[in-house]
Amino acid sequence: MSNDEFRAAMSRLAAGVVLVTAFEPPLDADGPGGEDVGMTATAFLSVSLDPPLVLVSLRTGSRMDDLLDEQPHWAVSVLSESQRHIAGRFAMKGRISDRLLFEDIPYVRGAATGAALVGGALATLECRTEQRVQAGDHTLVIGRVLTAEVPSADSGPLAYFRGRYRQLG
């Protein structure tokens, strides 16, 4: 089986789209402030109800993987069908700085994690890393859910299917 065959088969599995965020503290306590970091993910799922655990799959060595190896607190915004532009922006390869990516996106800072929670998201979760598991070229990050809110229920979910963002229905 080739990578292309595997990728084609897995593209037939519809997935929800989330924005994973974390706050990167300043390198020097006396230096300039930290920075919000974000990435689009479709490999995100609920693991356990008791305790409340979720899992996100990160490309090993990515900026988010490196950050969550040092910073245990992160957040997830479940994107709505009207937030396709956010998903695309944070999924770009060779993208501009994260600071510019967040510039015109409404968000609030999570009380438990300090991470950005996107305004208009269908749901938001704040998490603390419980476990990291190496799996091939990805790291599976299992997080304990510290807060979960459903700020917006007026829209449908953003889905990813056959290499494109889609709406249900």
Coordinates of C-alpha atoms in Angstrom, one line a residue:
M1 CA 0.0 0.0 0.0
S2 CA 1.3 3.4 -0.9
N3 CA 1.0 6.7 1.1
D4 CA -1.3 8.0 -1.7
E5 CA -3.6 5.0 -1.4
F6 CA -3.8 5.3 2.4
R7 CA -4.4 9.1 2.1
A8 CA -7.2 8.5 -0.5
A9 CA -8.9 5.9 1.7
M10 CA -8.7 8.1 4.9
S11 CA -10.1 11.1 2.9
R12 CA -13.4 9.3 2.8
L13 CA -13.7 9.6 6.5
A14 CA -15.6 12.9 7.4
A15 CA -14.1 14.7 10.3
G16 CA -15.0 17.8 12.4
V17 CA -12.7 20.7 12.2
V18 CA -11.2 22.4 15.3
L19 CA -8.7 25.1 16.0
V20 CA -6.2 24.1 18.7
T21 CA -4.6 27.0 20.5
A22 CA -2.0 27.6 23.2
F23 CA -0.3 30.6 24.6
E24 CA 3.5 30.6 24.2
P25 CA 5.0 32.5 27.1
P26 CA 7.8 34.9 26.5
L27 CA 11.3 33.4 26.2
D28 CA 12.7 36.0 28.6
A29 CA 10.6 37.1 31.6
D30 CA 11.9 40.7 31.1
G31 CA 11.4 40.6 27.3
P32 CA 8.3 41.2 25.1
G33 CA 5.0 39.4 25.8
G34 CA 4.3 35.9 24.6
E35 CA 2.3 34.9 21.5
D36 CA -0.8 33.0 20.7
V37 CA -0.2 29.9 18.6
G38 CA -2.9 28.1 16.6
M39 CA -3.4 25.2 14.2
T40 CA -6.3 23.6 12.4
A41 CA -6.9 19.9 13.2
T42 CA -9.3 17.2 12.0
A43 CA -7.8 14.4 14.1
F44 CA -9.6 15.4 17.4
L45 CA -11.8 13.2 19.5
S46 CA -13.4 12.4 22.8
V47 CA -11.5 9.7 24.7
S48 CA -13.3 9.4 28.1
L49 CA -16.2 10.8 30.1
D50 CA -14.7 10.0 33.5
P51 CA -12.3 11.7 33.7
P52 CA -13.1 14.0 30.7
L53 CA -10.4 13.4 28.2
V54 CA -9.8 14.4 24.6
L55 CA -7.1 13.6 22.1
V56 CA -5.6 15.6 19.3
S57 CA -3.0 14.3 16.8
L58 CA -0.1 16.6 16.0
R59 CA 2.6 16.2 13.4
T60 CA 5.7 15.4 15.4
G61 CA 8.1 18.4 15.4
S62 CA 5.4 20.9 14.4
R63 CA 5.3 24.2 16.2
M64 CA 2.2 23.1 18.2
D65 CA 3.8 19.7 19.1
D66 CA 6.9 21.5 20.4
L67 CA 4.9 24.0 22.3
L68 CA 2.6 21.4 23.9
D69 CA 5.7 19.5 24.9
E70 CA 6.7 22.4 27.1
Q71 CA 3.3 24.1 27.8
P72 CA 0.7 21.8 29.3
H73 CA -2.3 24.1 28.8
W74 CA -4.2 24.4 25.5
A75 CA -7.6 24.9 24.1
V76 CA -9.9 23.8 21.3
S77 CA -12.5 25.7 19.4
V78 CA -15.0 23.5 17.5
L79 CA -15.4 25.5 14.3
S80 CA -18.8 26.3 12.7
E81 CA -19.6 26.1 9.0
S82 CA -19.2 29.9 8.8
Q83 CA -15.6 29.7 10.1
R84 CA -14.1 28.0 7.0
H85 CA -11.7 31.0 6.6
I86 CA -10.3 30.4 10.0
A87 CA -9.7 26.7 9.3
G88 CA -8.0 27.6 6.1
R89 CA -5.9 30.3 7.6
F90 CA -4.4 28.2 10.3
A91 CA -3.8 25.2 8.0
M92 CA -1.7 27.0 5.5
K93 CA 1.8 25.7 4.9
G94 CA 4.5 28.4 4.9
R95 CA 2.1 30.7 6.6
I96 CA 2.7 34.1 8.1
S97 CA 3.3 34.6 11.9
D98 CA 0.6 33.4 14.3
R99 CA 0.3 37.0 15.6
L100 CA -0.9 38.1 12.2
L101 CA -3.2 35.1 11.9
F102 CA -5.1 36.0 15.1
E103 CA -5.2 39.7 14.2
D104 CA -8.8 40.0 13.0
I105 CA -10.4 37.0 14.6
P106 CA -12.6 37.6 17.5
Y107 CA -11.5 35.6 20.5
V108 CA -11.4 35.6 24.3
R109 CA -8.7 34.3 26.5
G110 CA -9.6 31.1 28.4
A111 CA -9.7 31.6 32.2
A112 CA -8.1 28.2 32.9
T113 CA -5.4 28.1 30.2
G114 CA -4.9 31.6 28.9
A115 CA -5.3 30.2 25.4
A116 CA -7.4 31.8 22.7
L117 CA -11.1 30.7 22.4
V118 CA -12.6 31.7 19.0
G119 CA -15.7 33.7 19.1
G120 CA -18.6 32.1 17.3
A121 CA -17.3 28.5 17.8
L122 CA -19.8 25.8 18.3
A123 CA -18.0 24.7 21.5
T124 CA -14.8 25.5 23.3
L125 CA -12.7 23.3 25.6
E126 CA -9.7 24.1 27.8
C127 CA -7.3 21.3 28.5
R128 CA -4.3 20.2 30.4
T129 CA -2.0 17.6 28.8
E130 CA -2.2 14.3 30.7
Q131 CA -0.2 12.1 28.3
R132 CA 1.8 12.2 25.0
V133 CA 2.1 9.1 22.8
Q134 CA 4.4 8.9 19.8
A135 CA 2.6 7.3 16.9
G136 CA 4.5 7.1 13.7
D137 CA 5.1 10.7 12.4
H138 CA 2.5 12.1 14.8
T139 CA 2.2 12.8 18.6
L140 CA -1.1 11.9 20.2
V141 CA -1.8 14.5 22.9
I142 CA -4.4 13.4 25.5
G143 CA -5.7 16.3 27.5
R144 CA -7.9 16.5 30.6
V145 CA -10.8 18.9 29.9
L146 CA -10.8 21.7 32.4
T147 CA -13.7 23.7 31.0
A148 CA -16.3 23.0 28.3
E149 CA -18.7 25.6 27.0
V150 CA -21.3 25.7 24.2
P151 CA -21.3 29.4 23.4
S152 CA -23.0 29.1 19.9
A153 CA -25.5 26.5 18.7
D154 CA -27.1 28.5 15.9
S155 CA -24.9 27.1 13.1
G156 CA -23.9 23.7 11.7
P157 CA -20.4 22.2 12.1
L158 CA -17.5 22.6 9.7
A159 CA -16.5 19.2 8.3
Y160 CA -13.6 18.0 6.3
F161 CA -14.2 15.3 3.6
R162 CA -12.2 14.3 0.5
G163 CA -9.6 17.0 1.0
R164 CA -12.1 19.9 1.3
Y165 CA -14.0 21.8 4.0
R166 CA -17.7 21.1 3.7
Q167 CA -21.0 21.9 5.4
L168 CA -23.5 19.2 6.5
G169 CA -26.8 19.0 4.7

